[in-house]
Amino acid sequence: MRLLVTGGAGYIGSVTTAVLLAAGHDVTVLDDLSTGHRDAVPPGAGFVEGDVADAGLVLAAERHDGVLHFAARSLVADSVADPAEYWHVNVGGTLALLDAVRKHDVPRFVFSSTAAVYGEPATTPIPETAETRPTNPYGASKLAVDHLLTSYANAYGLAAVSLRYFNVAGAYAGLGERHVRETHLIPIVLQVAEGVREHIQVNGTDWPTHDGTCVRDYLHIADLARAHVLALDAAAPGRHEICNLGNGVGFSVLEVVETARLVTGHPIPAVEAPRRPGDPAVLVASADRARNLLGWKPEHPDLARIIADAWALTAP
Ligand SMILES: NC(=O)c1ccc[n+]([C@@H]2O[C@H](COP(=O)([O-])OP(=O)(O)OC[C@H]3O[C@@H](n4cnc5c(N)ncnc54)[C@H](O)[C@@H]3O)[C@@H](O)[C@H]2O)c1
Ligand SMILES: O=c1ccn([C@@H]2O[C@H](COP(=O)(O)OP(=O)(O)O[C@H]3O[C@H](CO)[C@@H](O)[C@H](O)[C@H]3O)[C@@H](O)[C@H]2O)c(=O)[nH]1
C-alpha cells in the first residue's frame, strides 16, 4: 500500500515506518519536527516537513491507500498545565487531516489512541468496553478523536482503526526514545544508569497500589509497530475498530527501577517526589480484542528484555 505516516520522525512513528517498509509498503512521512528528528525517518521513506494540517498537499499529489496518524502532543502533565495546544494539535490538527482524507478518498485511517482515555478504570485489566473518563486533557483530546472516527466511519464509509497503546518502551531497528525534554519513566531511569541524571524521582508513593507507586503495562515498541501492519489489513469500510495494545501485566514504578538495576548493573538511586497531576494509579490492558480481530500477539512481553533493548541503544 501507499501510506502517509504523520509523526514518522518521532519515537513510535519512526519504528512503525521501518516495520511498514520491511512489510513492503511505500511510506511518506509528514512531520513538523516539533518533537521528532529528521534522522529518525528510516531510509526508504519519503519525507515532507510540515504540519498535519498540510496533509492535503501530500495526498493531492498521489493516491494513497491509508494514513497512519501518530503526530500529536502526548505528555500527560503538560496537558494539565497547558491544555490549549493539546486541543489545537490533537483535535484541530486531526480534523484538518481528516478533511484531506475525505477530499482525496483515502480509504484507511489508523489512529494512535491511548490508555489515557480510560482514566481510573473500575476493573483491571481494562477492556475496550470500559467506561472512558480521562483524568487529563491529553486523554480527553484522544477520546474526542476516537468519537470523531466513529462518526466518520458511519457517515463517510472510512475504514478506521484506533489502537489504544498502553506504555510503549524499548528500541527496534536502531531507533529508540530520544525526546529533547524526556518525561517518560524508562528513558529517564536509563539516563540515571548512564550517569546523565543523579536519581529518578518517584512520582508519588501513596497511590492505592501494592507498593504505593503507579502501575503501568509496558509494551515493546516492536510488538506495537507490528500491530499497525495488521490493523491496515483488518480495517473495513464503514467500521471503526478500537483495540487496546498491551501485555496485560502491570509493573509499578519501583519494579521498573529494580528491573533496570538488574539489567544495567547500575545502582539507579530513587527519591520520593509528589504525585504527578493527571496520573491514574493503574493502567493495565486487556488486549483480547487485538488478538481476535488483528491476530496480534506480543512477542517480547518480558520487561527486562524491553529495558535491555532500550539500554543497548543508550548504554555508554
Ligand atoms: N509513548 C507512548 O507510550 C504512547 C502511548 C499511547 C499513545 N501514544 C501516542 O503515540 C503517538 C506517537 O507518540 P511518540 O511517543 O512517538 O511521540 P513523539 O513526540 O516521539 O512523536 C510525535 C511526532 O509527531 C510530530 N508532530 C507533532 N505535532 C505535529 C504536527 N502538528 N504536525 C506534524 N507533525 C507533528 C513530532 O515532531 C514527532 O515527530 C502520539 O499520538 C501519542 O499520543 C504514545
Ligand atoms: O521521572 C519519572 C517519570 C515517570 N514516573 C511515573 O512513571 C509512570 C509512567 O510515566 P510515563 O513513562 O511518563 O508514562 P505515562 O504518563 O503513563 O504516559 C505514557 O503512556 C500513556 C498510556 O498509558 C500514553 O498515553 C502517553 O502518551 C505516554 O506518555 C507514571 O506514573 C509517572 O508518574 C516517575 O515516577 N518518575
mmCIF file of N, CA and C in Angstrom, residues 216-304:
data_model
loop_
_atom_site.group_PDB
_atom_site.id
_atom_site.type_symbol
_atom_site.label_atom_id
_atom_site.label_comp_id
_atom_site.label_asym_id
_atom_site.label_seq_id
_atom_site.Cartn_x
_atom_site.Cartn_y
_atom_site.Cartn_z
ATOM 1 N N ARG A 216 1.858 0.451 35.470
ATOM 2 C CA ARG A 216 1.606 0.586 34.032
ATOM 3 C C ARG A 216 1.919 -0.732 33.325
ATOM 4 N N ASP A 217 1.398 -0.852 32.112
ATOM 5 C CA ASP A 217 1.566 -2.035 31.275
ATOM 6 C C ASP A 217 2.560 -1.649 30.170
ATOM 7 N N TYR A 218 3.811 -2.106 30.287
ATOM 8 C CA TYR A 218 4.868 -1.690 29.351
ATOM 9 C C TYR A 218 4.949 -2.657 28.176
ATOM 10 N N LEU A 219 4.871 -2.097 26.969
ATOM 11 C CA LEU A 219 4.771 -2.889 25.740
ATOM 12 C C LEU A 219 5.987 -2.610 24.848
ATOM 13 N N HIS A 220 6.557 -3.664 24.274
ATOM 14 C CA HIS A 220 7.734 -3.486 23.414
ATOM 15 C C HIS A 220 7.337 -2.765 22.120
ATOM 16 N N ILE A 221 8.142 -1.789 21.743
ATOM 17 C CA ILE A 221 7.871 -0.995 20.537
ATOM 18 C C ILE A 221 7.750 -1.866 19.280
ATOM 19 N N ALA A 222 8.498 -2.962 19.205
ATOM 20 C CA ALA A 222 8.422 -3.824 18.010
ATOM 21 C C ALA A 222 7.051 -4.495 17.926
ATOM 22 N N ASP A 223 6.517 -4.908 19.089
ATOM 23 C CA ASP A 223 5.180 -5.517 19.107
ATOM 24 C C ASP A 223 4.127 -4.488 18.724
ATOM 25 N N LEU A 224 4.291 -3.277 19.236
ATOM 26 C CA LEU A 224 3.333 -2.213 18.913
ATOM 27 C C LEU A 224 3.346 -1.906 17.419
ATOM 28 N N ALA A 225 4.533 -1.771 16.848
ATOM 29 C CA ALA A 225 4.657 -1.412 15.430
ATOM 30 C C ALA A 225 3.989 -2.478 14.557
ATOM 31 N N ARG A 226 4.194 -3.738 14.906
ATOM 32 C CA ARG A 226 3.619 -4.845 14.123
ATOM 33 C C ARG A 226 2.096 -4.787 14.102
ATOM 34 N N ALA A 227 1.497 -4.323 15.193
ATOM 35 C CA ALA A 227 0.035 -4.233 15.253
ATOM 36 C C ALA A 227 -0.505 -3.283 14.180
ATOM 37 N N HIS A 228 0.287 -2.282 13.805
ATOM 38 C CA HIS A 228 -0.174 -1.326 12.782
ATOM 39 C C HIS A 228 -0.260 -1.965 11.397
ATOM 40 N N VAL A 229 0.687 -2.851 11.109
ATOM 41 C CA VAL A 229 0.663 -3.555 9.821
ATOM 42 C C VAL A 229 -0.599 -4.414 9.768
ATOM 43 N N LEU A 230 -0.908 -5.076 10.883
ATOM 44 C CA LEU A 230 -2.103 -5.930 10.949
ATOM 45 C C LEU A 230 -3.376 -5.089 10.883
ATOM 46 N N ALA A 231 -3.343 -3.902 11.491
ATOM 47 C CA ALA A 231 -4.540 -3.042 11.513
ATOM 48 C C ALA A 231 -4.913 -2.585 10.099
ATOM 49 N N LEU A 232 -3.908 -2.344 9.262
ATOM 50 C CA LEU A 232 -4.196 -1.927 7.878
ATOM 51 C C LEU A 232 -4.979 -3.013 7.144
ATOM 52 N N ASP A 233 -4.640 -4.267 7.443
ATOM 53 C CA ASP A 233 -5.336 -5.378 6.784
ATOM 54 C C ASP A 233 -6.727 -5.593 7.381
ATOM 55 N N ALA A 234 -6.878 -5.332 8.670
ATOM 56 C CA ALA A 234 -8.166 -5.591 9.341
ATOM 57 C C ALA A 234 -9.173 -4.468 9.113
ATOM 58 N N ALA A 235 -8.703 -3.286 8.693
ATOM 59 C CA ALA A 235 -9.600 -2.136 8.532
ATOM 60 C C ALA A 235 -10.672 -2.447 7.488
ATOM 61 N N ALA A 236 -11.930 -2.127 7.826
ATOM 62 C CA ALA A 236 -13.047 -2.434 6.914
ATOM 63 C C ALA A 236 -13.885 -1.182 6.682
ATOM 64 N N PRO A 237 -14.303 -0.928 5.437
ATOM 65 C CA PRO A 237 -15.066 0.291 5.131
ATOM 66 C C PRO A 237 -16.306 0.423 6.015
ATOM 67 N N GLY A 238 -16.516 1.625 6.543
ATOM 68 C CA GLY A 238 -17.713 1.883 7.351
ATOM 69 C C GLY A 238 -17.611 1.393 8.783
ATOM 70 N N ARG A 239 -16.459 0.872 9.163
ATOM 71 C CA ARG A 239 -16.305 0.388 10.542
ATOM 72 C C ARG A 239 -15.187 1.148 11.249
ATOM 73 N N HIS A 240 -15.403 1.431 12.535
ATOM 74 C CA HIS A 240 -14.340 1.988 13.376
ATOM 75 C C HIS A 240 -14.025 0.959 14.446
ATOM 76 N N GLU A 241 -12.888 0.296 14.294
ATOM 77 C CA GLU A 241 -12.485 -0.722 15.264
ATOM 78 C C GLU A 241 -11.589 -0.066 16.311
ATOM 79 N N ILE A 242 -11.746 -0.507 17.567
ATOM 80 C CA ILE A 242 -10.915 0.025 18.659
ATOM 81 C C ILE A 242 -10.251 -1.152 19.364
ATOM 82 N N CYS A 243 -8.922 -1.121 19.452
ATOM 83 C CA CYS A 243 -8.190 -2.218 20.103
ATOM 84 C C CYS A 243 -7.182 -1.684 21.106
ATOM 85 N N ASN A 244 -7.205 -2.224 22.318
ATOM 86 C CA ASN A 244 -6.133 -1.949 23.275
ATOM 87 C C ASN A 244 -4.880 -2.715 22.866
ATOM 88 N N LEU A 245 -3.720 -2.141 23.131
ATOM 89 C CA LEU A 245 -2.461 -2.850 22.898
ATOM 90 C C LEU A 245 -1.606 -2.781 24.162
ATOM 91 N N GLY A 246 -1.436 -3.929 24.778
ATOM 92 C CA GLY A 246 -0.611 -4.040 25.986
ATOM 93 C C GLY A 246 -0.352 -5.510 26.234
ATOM 94 N N ASN A 247 0.492 -5.799 27.255
ATOM 95 C CA ASN A 247 0.808 -7.195 27.573
ATOM 96 C C ASN A 247 -0.140 -7.809 28.584
ATOM 97 N N GLY A 248 -0.939 -6.960 29.246
ATOM 98 C CA GLY A 248 -1.869 -7.479 30.252
ATOM 99 C C GLY A 248 -1.229 -7.683 31.616
ATOM 100 N N VAL A 249 -0.009 -7.164 31.791
ATOM 101 C CA VAL A 249 0.687 -7.304 33.076
ATOM 102 C C VAL A 249 1.186 -5.923 33.493
ATOM 103 N N GLY A 250 0.957 -5.576 34.752
ATOM 104 C CA GLY A 250 1.359 -4.256 35.227
ATOM 105 C C GLY A 250 2.618 -4.307 36.082
ATOM 106 N N PHE A 251 3.434 -3.256 35.966
ATOM 107 C CA PHE A 251 4.618 -3.112 36.819
ATOM 108 C C PHE A 251 4.578 -1.744 37.470
ATOM 109 N N SER A 252 4.935 -1.692 38.749
ATOM 110 C CA SER A 252 4.968 -0.411 39.455
ATOM 111 C C SER A 252 6.240 0.342 39.077
ATOM 112 N N VAL A 253 6.254 1.629 39.409
ATOM 113 C CA VAL A 253 7.451 2.446 39.141
ATOM 114 C C VAL A 253 8.664 1.816 39.836
ATOM 115 N N LEU A 254 8.481 1.393 41.083
ATOM 116 C CA LEU A 254 9.627 0.805 41.815
ATOM 117 C C LEU A 254 10.077 -0.506 41.180
ATOM 118 N N GLU A 255 9.145 -1.289 40.646
ATOM 119 C CA GLU A 255 9.531 -2.546 39.965
ATOM 120 C C GLU A 255 10.300 -2.268 38.675
ATOM 121 N N VAL A 256 9.913 -1.193 37.974
ATOM 122 C CA VAL A 256 10.650 -0.818 36.754
ATOM 123 C C VAL A 256 12.083 -0.423 37.132
ATOM 124 N N VAL A 257 12.217 0.362 38.194
ATOM 125 C CA VAL A 257 13.559 0.813 38.613
ATOM 126 C C VAL A 257 14.397 -0.400 39.016
ATOM 127 N N GLU A 258 13.807 -1.322 39.754
ATOM 128 C CA GLU A 258 14.552 -2.505 40.205
ATOM 129 C C GLU A 258 14.981 -3.368 39.006
ATOM 130 N N THR A 259 14.082 -3.530 38.044
ATOM 131 C CA THR A 259 14.427 -4.328 36.850
ATOM 132 C C THR A 259 15.569 -3.652 36.087
ATOM 133 N N ALA A 260 15.518 -2.325 36.003
ATOM 134 C CA ALA A 260 16.577 -1.591 35.294
ATOM 135 C C ALA A 260 17.913 -1.721 36.028
ATOM 136 N N ARG A 261 17.871 -1.804 37.357
ATOM 137 C CA ARG A 261 19.127 -2.022 38.121
ATOM 138 C C ARG A 261 19.735 -3.366 37.735
ATOM 139 N N LEU A 262 18.887 -4.398 37.631
ATOM 140 C CA LEU A 262 19.384 -5.738 37.287
ATOM 141 C C LEU A 262 19.918 -5.767 35.855
ATOM 142 N N VAL A 263 19.191 -5.112 34.933
ATOM 143 C CA VAL A 263 19.591 -5.145 33.516
ATOM 144 C C VAL A 263 20.902 -4.388 33.305
ATOM 145 N N THR A 264 21.040 -3.227 33.950
ATOM 146 C CA THR A 264 22.183 -2.348 33.656
ATOM 147 C C THR A 264 23.371 -2.580 34.583
ATOM 148 N N GLY A 265 23.095 -3.171 35.760
ATOM 149 C CA GLY A 265 24.163 -3.332 36.734
ATOM 150 C C GLY A 265 24.531 -2.034 37.436
ATOM 151 N N HIS A 266 23.705 -0.993 37.289
ATOM 152 C CA HIS A 266 23.958 0.291 37.959
ATOM 153 C C HIS A 266 22.998 0.470 39.133
ATOM 154 N N PRO A 267 23.384 1.229 40.153
ATOM 155 C CA PRO A 267 22.538 1.312 41.360
ATOM 156 C C PRO A 267 21.223 2.090 41.161
ATOM 157 N N ILE A 268 21.179 3.085 40.305
ATOM 158 C CA ILE A 268 19.969 3.881 39.999
ATOM 159 C C ILE A 268 19.259 4.364 41.275
ATOM 160 N N PRO A 269 19.804 5.400 41.924
ATOM 161 C CA PRO A 269 19.152 5.927 43.129
ATOM 162 C C PRO A 269 17.758 6.476 42.818
ATOM 163 N N ALA A 270 16.820 6.222 43.738
ATOM 164 C CA ALA A 270 15.442 6.703 43.572
ATOM 165 C C ALA A 270 15.074 7.573 44.774
ATOM 166 N N VAL A 271 14.422 8.720 44.498
ATOM 167 C CA VAL A 271 13.966 9.578 45.597
ATOM 168 C C VAL A 271 12.451 9.785 45.469
ATOM 169 N N GLU A 272 11.805 9.916 46.612
ATOM 170 C CA GLU A 272 10.351 10.118 46.607
ATOM 171 C C GLU A 272 10.017 11.535 46.193
ATOM 172 N N ALA A 273 8.962 11.684 45.407
ATOM 173 C CA ALA A 273 8.520 13.009 44.949
ATOM 174 C C ALA A 273 6.987 13.020 45.027
ATOM 175 N N PRO A 274 6.377 14.225 44.900
ATOM 176 C CA PRO A 274 4.913 14.268 44.952
ATOM 177 C C PRO A 274 4.287 13.577 43.747
ATOM 178 N N ARG A 275 2.997 13.268 43.852
ATOM 179 C CA ARG A 275 2.242 12.719 42.719
ATOM 180 C C ARG A 275 2.307 13.670 41.527
ATOM 181 N N ARG A 276 2.253 13.132 40.321
ATOM 182 C CA ARG A 276 2.224 13.959 39.112
ATOM 183 C C ARG A 276 0.766 14.196 38.715
ATOM 184 N N PRO A 277 0.385 15.477 38.507
ATOM 185 C CA PRO A 277 -1.025 15.753 38.184
ATOM 186 C C PRO A 277 -1.470 15.007 36.925
ATOM 187 N N GLY A 278 -2.685 14.439 36.988
ATOM 188 C CA GLY A 278 -3.255 13.778 35.812
ATOM 189 C C GLY A 278 -2.986 12.291 35.749
ATOM 190 N N ASP A 279 -2.079 11.770 36.591
ATOM 191 C CA ASP A 279 -1.738 10.337 36.551
ATOM 192 C C ASP A 279 -2.871 9.484 37.110
ATOM 193 N N PRO A 280 -3.319 8.458 36.401
ATOM 194 C CA PRO A 280 -4.140 7.428 37.051
ATOM 195 C C PRO A 280 -3.215 6.475 37.819
ATOM 196 N N ALA A 281 -3.772 5.740 38.815
ATOM 197 C CA ALA A 281 -2.940 4.845 39.628
ATOM 198 C C ALA A 281 -2.500 3.606 38.846
ATOM 199 N N VAL A 282 -3.450 2.998 38.126
ATOM 200 C CA VAL A 282 -3.179 1.708 37.479
ATOM 201 C C VAL A 282 -3.737 1.707 36.062
ATOM 202 N N LEU A 283 -2.911 1.313 35.081
ATOM 203 C CA LEU A 283 -3.400 1.135 33.703
ATOM 204 C C LEU A 283 -2.816 -0.168 33.158
ATOM 205 N N VAL A 284 -3.657 -1.179 33.047
ATOM 206 C CA VAL A 284 -3.229 -2.479 32.508
ATOM 207 C C VAL A 284 -4.254 -2.918 31.471
ATOM 208 N N ALA A 285 -3.763 -3.378 30.319
ATOM 209 C CA ALA A 285 -4.649 -3.666 29.176
ATOM 210 C C ALA A 285 -5.194 -5.085 29.185
ATOM 211 N N SER A 286 -6.448 -5.213 28.748
ATOM 212 C CA SER A 286 -6.900 -6.484 28.207
ATOM 213 C C SER A 286 -6.793 -6.323 26.688
ATOM 214 N N ALA A 287 -5.957 -7.123 26.049
ATOM 215 C CA ALA A 287 -5.755 -6.980 24.605
ATOM 216 C C ALA A 287 -6.391 -8.136 23.834
ATOM 217 N N ASP A 288 -7.438 -8.730 24.406
ATOM 218 C CA ASP A 288 -8.107 -9.869 23.737
ATOM 219 C C ASP A 288 -8.640 -9.480 22.361
ATOM 220 N N ARG A 289 -9.147 -8.254 22.275
ATOM 221 C CA ARG A 289 -9.734 -7.826 21.005
ATOM 222 C C ARG A 289 -8.668 -7.737 19.901
ATOM 223 N N ALA A 290 -7.494 -7.229 20.246
ATOM 224 C CA ALA A 290 -6.406 -7.163 19.255
ATOM 225 C C ALA A 290 -5.995 -8.569 18.821
ATOM 226 N N ARG A 291 -6.010 -9.497 19.772
ATOM 227 C CA ARG A 291 -5.677 -10.891 19.424
ATOM 228 C C ARG A 291 -6.703 -11.445 18.440
ATOM 229 N N ASN A 292 -7.990 -11.216 18.754
ATOM 230 C CA ASN A 292 -9.052 -11.818 17.934
ATOM 231 C C ASN A 292 -9.210 -11.103 16.594
ATOM 232 N N LEU A 293 -9.241 -9.781 16.615
ATOM 233 C CA LEU A 293 -9.519 -9.025 15.392
ATOM 234 C C LEU A 293 -8.294 -8.923 14.487
ATOM 235 N N LEU A 294 -7.140 -8.628 15.095
ATOM 236 C CA LEU A 294 -5.932 -8.391 14.287
ATOM 237 C C LEU A 294 -5.077 -9.653 14.160
ATOM 238 N N GLY A 295 -5.301 -10.620 15.020
ATOM 239 C CA GLY A 295 -4.404 -11.780 15.058
ATOM 240 C C GLY A 295 -3.055 -11.385 15.647
ATOM 241 N N TRP A 296 -3.090 -10.426 16.580
ATOM 242 C CA TRP A 296 -1.854 -9.872 17.171
ATOM 243 C C TRP A 296 -1.507 -10.572 18.469
ATOM 244 N N LYS A 297 -0.222 -10.836 18.667
ATOM 245 C CA LYS A 297 0.228 -11.411 19.929
ATOM 246 C C LYS A 297 1.602 -10.821 20.240
ATOM 247 N N PRO A 298 1.784 -10.280 21.449
ATOM 248 C CA PRO A 298 3.110 -9.723 21.759
ATOM 249 C C PRO A 298 4.187 -10.809 21.728
ATOM 250 N N GLU A 299 5.321 -10.489 21.099
ATOM 251 C CA GLU A 299 6.414 -11.466 21.027
ATOM 252 C C GLU A 299 7.493 -11.202 22.072
ATOM 253 N N HIS A 300 7.487 -9.966 22.630
ATOM 254 C CA HIS A 300 8.532 -9.597 23.603
ATOM 255 C C HIS A 300 7.907 -9.004 24.861
ATOM 256 N N PRO A 301 7.121 -9.805 25.608
ATOM 257 C CA PRO A 301 6.421 -9.242 26.772
ATOM 258 C C PRO A 301 7.306 -9.045 28.007
ATOM 259 N N ASP A 302 8.529 -9.573 27.996
ATOM 260 C CA ASP A 302 9.373 -9.547 29.191
ATOM 261 C C ASP A 302 9.909 -8.130 29.460
ATOM 262 N N LEU A 303 9.613 -7.596 30.651
ATOM 263 C CA LEU A 303 10.028 -6.222 30.974
ATOM 264 C C LEU A 303 11.558 -6.053 30.904
ATOM 265 N N ALA A 304 12.291 -7.071 31.388
ATOM 266 C CA ALA A 304 13.758 -6.977 31.356
ATOM 267 C C ALA A 304 14.254 -6.872 29.905
#
